[in-house]
Tab-separated table of C-alpha atoms in Angstrom:
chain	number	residue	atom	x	y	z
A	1	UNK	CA	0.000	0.000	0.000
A	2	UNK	CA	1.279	3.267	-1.071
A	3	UNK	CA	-0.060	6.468	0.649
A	4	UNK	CA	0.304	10.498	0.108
A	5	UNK	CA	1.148	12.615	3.054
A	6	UNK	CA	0.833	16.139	1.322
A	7	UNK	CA	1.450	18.648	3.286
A	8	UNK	CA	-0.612	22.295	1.575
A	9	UNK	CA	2.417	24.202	3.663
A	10	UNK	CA	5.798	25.155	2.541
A	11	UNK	CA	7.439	23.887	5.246
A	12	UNK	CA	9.586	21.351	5.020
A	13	UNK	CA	10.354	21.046	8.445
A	14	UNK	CA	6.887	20.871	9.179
A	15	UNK	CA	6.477	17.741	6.418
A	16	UNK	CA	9.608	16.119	8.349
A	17	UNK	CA	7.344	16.048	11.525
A	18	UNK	CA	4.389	14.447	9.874
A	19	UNK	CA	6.327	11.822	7.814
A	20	UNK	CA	7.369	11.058	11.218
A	21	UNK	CA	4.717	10.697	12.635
A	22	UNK	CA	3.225	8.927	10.512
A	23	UNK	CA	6.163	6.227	9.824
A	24	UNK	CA	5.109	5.042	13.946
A	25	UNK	CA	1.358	4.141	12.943
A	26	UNK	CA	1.797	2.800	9.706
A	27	UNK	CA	1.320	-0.896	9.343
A	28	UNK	CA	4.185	-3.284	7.831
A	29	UNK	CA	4.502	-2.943	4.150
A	30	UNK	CA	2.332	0.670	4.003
A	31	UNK	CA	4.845	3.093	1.921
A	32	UNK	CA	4.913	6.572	3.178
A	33	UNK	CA	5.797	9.373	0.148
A	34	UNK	CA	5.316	12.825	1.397
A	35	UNK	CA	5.171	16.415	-0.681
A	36	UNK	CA	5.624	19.754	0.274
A	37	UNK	CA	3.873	22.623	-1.066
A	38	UNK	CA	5.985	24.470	-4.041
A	39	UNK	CA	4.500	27.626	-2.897
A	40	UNK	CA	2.270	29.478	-0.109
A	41	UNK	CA	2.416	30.221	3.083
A	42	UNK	CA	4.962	28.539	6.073
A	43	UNK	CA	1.692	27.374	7.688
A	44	UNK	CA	-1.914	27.778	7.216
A	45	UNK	CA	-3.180	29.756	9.810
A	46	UNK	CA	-6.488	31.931	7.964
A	47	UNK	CA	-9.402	31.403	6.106
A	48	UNK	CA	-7.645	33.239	2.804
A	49	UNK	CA	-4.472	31.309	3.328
A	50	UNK	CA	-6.631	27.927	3.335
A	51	UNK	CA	-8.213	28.762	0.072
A	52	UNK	CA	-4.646	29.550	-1.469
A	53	UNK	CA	-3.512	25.870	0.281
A	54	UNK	CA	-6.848	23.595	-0.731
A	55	UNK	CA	-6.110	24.938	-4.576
A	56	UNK	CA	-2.359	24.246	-4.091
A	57	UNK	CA	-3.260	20.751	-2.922
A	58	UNK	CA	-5.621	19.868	-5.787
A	59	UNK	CA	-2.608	20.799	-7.880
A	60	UNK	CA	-0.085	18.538	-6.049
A	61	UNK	CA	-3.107	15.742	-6.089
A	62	UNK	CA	-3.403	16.126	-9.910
A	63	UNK	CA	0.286	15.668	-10.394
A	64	UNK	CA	0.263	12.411	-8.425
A	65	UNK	CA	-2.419	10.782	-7.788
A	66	UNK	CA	-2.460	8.256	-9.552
A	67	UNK	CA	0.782	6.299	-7.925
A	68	UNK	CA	-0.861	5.984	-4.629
A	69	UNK	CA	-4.016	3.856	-3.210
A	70	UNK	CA	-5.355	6.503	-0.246
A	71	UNK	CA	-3.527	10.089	-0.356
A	72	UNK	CA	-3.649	12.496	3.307
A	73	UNK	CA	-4.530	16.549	3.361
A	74	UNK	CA	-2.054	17.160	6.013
A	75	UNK	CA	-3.008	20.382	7.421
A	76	UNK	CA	-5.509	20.471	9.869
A	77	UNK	CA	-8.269	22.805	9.039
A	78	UNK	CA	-8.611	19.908	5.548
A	79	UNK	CA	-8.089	22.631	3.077
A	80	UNK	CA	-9.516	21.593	-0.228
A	81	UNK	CA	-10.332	18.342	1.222
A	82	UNK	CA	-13.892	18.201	-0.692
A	83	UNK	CA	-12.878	19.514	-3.809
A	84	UNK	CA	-10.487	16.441	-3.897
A	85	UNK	CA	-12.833	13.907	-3.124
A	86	UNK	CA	-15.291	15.075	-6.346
A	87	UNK	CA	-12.197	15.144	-8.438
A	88	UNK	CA	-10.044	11.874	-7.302
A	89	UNK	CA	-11.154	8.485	-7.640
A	90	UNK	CA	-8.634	7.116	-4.557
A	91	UNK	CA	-9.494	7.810	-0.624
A	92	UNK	CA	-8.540	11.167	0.299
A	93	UNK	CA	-8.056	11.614	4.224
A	94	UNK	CA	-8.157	15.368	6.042
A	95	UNK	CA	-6.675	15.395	8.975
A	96	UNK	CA	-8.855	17.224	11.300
A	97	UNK	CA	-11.956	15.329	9.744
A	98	UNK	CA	-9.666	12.215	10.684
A	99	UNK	CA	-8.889	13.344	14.059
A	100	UNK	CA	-12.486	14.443	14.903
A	101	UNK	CA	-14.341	11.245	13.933
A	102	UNK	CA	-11.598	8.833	15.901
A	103	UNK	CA	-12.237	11.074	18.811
A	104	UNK	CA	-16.077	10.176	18.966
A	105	UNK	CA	-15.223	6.881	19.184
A	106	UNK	CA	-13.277	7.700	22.435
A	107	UNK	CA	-16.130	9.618	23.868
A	108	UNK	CA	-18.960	11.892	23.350
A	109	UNK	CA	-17.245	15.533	23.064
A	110	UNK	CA	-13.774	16.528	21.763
A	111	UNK	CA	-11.888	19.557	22.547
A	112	UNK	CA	-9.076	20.963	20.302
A	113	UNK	CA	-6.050	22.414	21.548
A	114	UNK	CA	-3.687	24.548	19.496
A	115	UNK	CA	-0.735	26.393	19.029
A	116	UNK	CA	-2.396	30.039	17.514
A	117	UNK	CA	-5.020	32.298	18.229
A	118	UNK	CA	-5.170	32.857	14.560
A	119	UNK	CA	-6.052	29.506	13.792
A	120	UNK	CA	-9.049	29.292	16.150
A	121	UNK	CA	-11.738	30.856	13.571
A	122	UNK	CA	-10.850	28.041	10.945
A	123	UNK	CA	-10.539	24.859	13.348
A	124	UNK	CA	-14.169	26.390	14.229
A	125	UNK	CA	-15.408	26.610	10.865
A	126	UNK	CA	-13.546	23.009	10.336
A	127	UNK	CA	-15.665	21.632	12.751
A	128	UNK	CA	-19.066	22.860	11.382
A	129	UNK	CA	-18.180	21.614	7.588
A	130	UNK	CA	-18.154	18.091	8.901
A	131	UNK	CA	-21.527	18.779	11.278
A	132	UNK	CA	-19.395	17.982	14.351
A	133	UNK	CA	-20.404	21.094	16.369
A	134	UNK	CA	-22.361	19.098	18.676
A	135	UNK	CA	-19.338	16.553	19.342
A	136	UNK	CA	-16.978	19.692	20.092
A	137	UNK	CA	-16.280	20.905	23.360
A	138	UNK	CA	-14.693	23.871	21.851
A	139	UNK	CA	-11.068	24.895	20.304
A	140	UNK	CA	-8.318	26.156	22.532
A	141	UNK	CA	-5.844	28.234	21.389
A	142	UNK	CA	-2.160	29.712	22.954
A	143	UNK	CA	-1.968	33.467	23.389
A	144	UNK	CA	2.011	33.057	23.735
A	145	UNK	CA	3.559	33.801	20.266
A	146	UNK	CA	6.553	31.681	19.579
A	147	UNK	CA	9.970	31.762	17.756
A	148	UNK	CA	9.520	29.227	15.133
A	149	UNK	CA	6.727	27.239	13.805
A	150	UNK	CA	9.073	23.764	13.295
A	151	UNK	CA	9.595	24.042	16.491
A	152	UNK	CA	6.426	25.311	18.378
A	153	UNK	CA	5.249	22.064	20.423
A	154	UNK	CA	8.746	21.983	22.095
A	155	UNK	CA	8.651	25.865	23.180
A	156	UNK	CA	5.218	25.519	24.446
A	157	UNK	CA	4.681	21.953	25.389
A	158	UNK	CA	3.853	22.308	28.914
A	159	UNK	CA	1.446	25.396	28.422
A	160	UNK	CA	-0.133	23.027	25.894
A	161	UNK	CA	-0.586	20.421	28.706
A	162	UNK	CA	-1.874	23.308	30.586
A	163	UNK	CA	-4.574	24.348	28.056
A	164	UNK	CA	-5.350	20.370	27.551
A	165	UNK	CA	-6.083	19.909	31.256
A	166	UNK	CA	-8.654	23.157	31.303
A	167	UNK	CA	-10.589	21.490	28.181
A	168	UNK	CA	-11.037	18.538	30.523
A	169	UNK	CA	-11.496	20.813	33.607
A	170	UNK	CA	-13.343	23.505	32.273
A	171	UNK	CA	-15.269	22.732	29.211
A	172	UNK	CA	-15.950	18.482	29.770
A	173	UNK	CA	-13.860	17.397	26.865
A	174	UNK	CA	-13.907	13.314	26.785
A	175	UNK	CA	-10.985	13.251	24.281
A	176	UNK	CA	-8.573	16.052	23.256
A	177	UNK	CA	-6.793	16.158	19.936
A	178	UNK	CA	-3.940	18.375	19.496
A	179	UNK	CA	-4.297	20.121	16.447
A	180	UNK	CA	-2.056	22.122	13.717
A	181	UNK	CA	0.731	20.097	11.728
A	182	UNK	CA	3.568	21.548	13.606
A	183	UNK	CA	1.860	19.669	16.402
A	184	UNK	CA	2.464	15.921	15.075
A	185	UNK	CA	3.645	13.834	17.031
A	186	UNK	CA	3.393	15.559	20.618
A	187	UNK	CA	0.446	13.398	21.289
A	188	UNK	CA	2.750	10.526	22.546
A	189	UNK	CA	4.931	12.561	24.557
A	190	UNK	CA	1.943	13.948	26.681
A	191	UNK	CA	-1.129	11.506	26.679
A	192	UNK	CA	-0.050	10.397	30.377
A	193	UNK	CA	-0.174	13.973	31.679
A	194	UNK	CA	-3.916	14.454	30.538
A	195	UNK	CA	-6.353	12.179	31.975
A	196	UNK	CA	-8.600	11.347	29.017
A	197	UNK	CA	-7.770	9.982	25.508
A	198	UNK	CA	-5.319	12.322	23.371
A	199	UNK	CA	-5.631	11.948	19.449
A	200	UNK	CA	-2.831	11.843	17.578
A	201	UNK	CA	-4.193	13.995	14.131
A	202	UNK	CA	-1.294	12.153	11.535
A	203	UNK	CA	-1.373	8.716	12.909
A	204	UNK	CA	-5.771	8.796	12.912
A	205	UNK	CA	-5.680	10.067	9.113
A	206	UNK	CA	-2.949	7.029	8.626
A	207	UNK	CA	-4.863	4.391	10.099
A	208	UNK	CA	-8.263	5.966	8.681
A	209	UNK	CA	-6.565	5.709	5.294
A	210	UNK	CA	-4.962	2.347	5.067
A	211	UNK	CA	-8.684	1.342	6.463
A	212	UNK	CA	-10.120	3.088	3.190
A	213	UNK	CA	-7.633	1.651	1.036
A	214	UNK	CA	-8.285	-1.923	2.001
A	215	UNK	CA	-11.730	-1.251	2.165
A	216	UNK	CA	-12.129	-0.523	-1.462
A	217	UNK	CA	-15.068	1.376	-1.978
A	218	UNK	CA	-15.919	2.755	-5.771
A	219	UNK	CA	-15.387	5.887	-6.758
A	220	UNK	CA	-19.363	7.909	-6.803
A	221	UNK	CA	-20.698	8.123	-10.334
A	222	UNK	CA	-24.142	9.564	-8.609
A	223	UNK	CA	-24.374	11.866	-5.459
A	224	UNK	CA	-22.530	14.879	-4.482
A	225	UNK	CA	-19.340	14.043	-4.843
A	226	UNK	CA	-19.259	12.356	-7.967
A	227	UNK	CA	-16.816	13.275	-10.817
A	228	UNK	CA	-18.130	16.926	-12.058
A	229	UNK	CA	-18.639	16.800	-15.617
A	230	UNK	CA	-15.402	18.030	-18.288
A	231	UNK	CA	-15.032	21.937	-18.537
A	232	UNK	CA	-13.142	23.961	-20.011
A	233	UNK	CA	-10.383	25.888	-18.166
A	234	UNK	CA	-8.023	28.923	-18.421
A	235	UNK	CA	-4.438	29.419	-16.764
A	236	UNK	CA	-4.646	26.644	-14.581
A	237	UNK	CA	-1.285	23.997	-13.513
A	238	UNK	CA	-1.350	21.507	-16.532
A	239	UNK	CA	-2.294	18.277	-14.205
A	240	UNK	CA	-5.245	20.064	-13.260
A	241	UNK	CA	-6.754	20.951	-16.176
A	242	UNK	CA	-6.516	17.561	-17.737
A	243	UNK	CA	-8.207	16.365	-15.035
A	244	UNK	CA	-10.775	19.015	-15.039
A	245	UNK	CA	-11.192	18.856	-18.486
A	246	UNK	CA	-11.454	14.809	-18.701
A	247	UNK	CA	-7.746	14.492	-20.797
A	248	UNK	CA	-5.916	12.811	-18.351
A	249	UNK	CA	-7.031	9.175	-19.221
């Protein structure tokens, strides 16, 4: 099994901490090939810069699709997440969408902890696209800035804790999941200083799709998110438009 970790920032540090992430949850003979944005922003942290990512990643999906059996969205808000499910014919996993659903099977409400005021607004909206506004506790956010976004969950680790323990305190979270790429990973390190479940956002989109891949369910000819018919297009990355257009066969 082959699968995409594609990471809609232009960090590469940042796609260093997913890959390795998501190297500990594969299963034996999954492949791991991850991509960094050729262009954007560091990190998604807006509603504007998530419309720039999603278009970015539809791009990158384009390009490669077709080499892989489930591909990931690997920033947490899932830019362009539905956009590539009408287009693609393989599984394509977001990775708050991921996160989210494993923690209802933990308990009844989730809270989401994060490293960026900025990104509250989004993780919000997030939450609402996949009608899991009910589930959520609510989305906690840092007010400490910090020097470097590869870097973040080791400068603020404990204050993360911190903010994790007052969703459980405070607002009744059941499960927390620690969201925002930079933040793959720290799951592990910190699930025995919070006393309920902690979701680990890269290795639930992993398991999630390696699930989908073996699962093998068609492609939707009928429905909302079947194939939009061929159009015409204007300017767009080559990949893209082939696929738009229905050339890419």
């Amino acid at each position: 099994m082959r699968i995409l970790v594609l990471n809609p920032n232009t960090s590469e540090s940042i796609t260093e901490r997913l890959t390795a992430a998501a190297r500990k949850a594969v299963a034996p003979g999954t492949v791991i090939v991850s991509l960094t944005a050729p262009r954007g922003v560091p990190y998604i942290a807006t509603r504007a810069e998530a419309q720039i990512g999603g278009a970015i990643a539809l791009e990158m999906l384009a390009e490669h699709h077709r080499d892989f059996d489930a591909a990931i969205i690997a920033a947490f808000g899932d830019p362009g997440l539905f956009g590539a499910r009408e287009l693609f014919d393989l599984p394509v996993i977001g990775l708050a969408e991921a996160s989210m659903l494993t923690a209802c099977m933990l308990g009844r409400r989730f809270a989401i902890v994060t490293f960026a005021r900025a990104l509250g607004p989004w993780y919000e909206d997030c939450v609402d696209m996949h009608g899991l506004g009910g589930r959520c506790a609510g989305v906690r956010m840092l007010d400490e800035s910090f020097v470097s976004v590869s870097d973040v969950q080791e400068e603020n680790e404990e204050l993360l804790v911190r903010l994790a323990n007052r969703a459980v305190t405070e607002d009744g979270a059941d499960v927390v999941i620690l969201g925002g790429a930079p933040l793959a990973g720290l799951a592990e390190k910190v699930r025995d200083r919070i006393p309920v479940p902690v979701v680990d956002q890269m290795a639930a989109a992993i398991k999630q799709a390696e699930a989908l891949a073996v699962l093998g369910a068609r492609k939707a000819t009928a429905g909302t998110f079947r194939r939009p018919a061929a159009k015409p297009t204007t300017g767009l990355a080559e990949a893209l438009a082939l696929r738009i257009e229905h050339r890419d066969r």
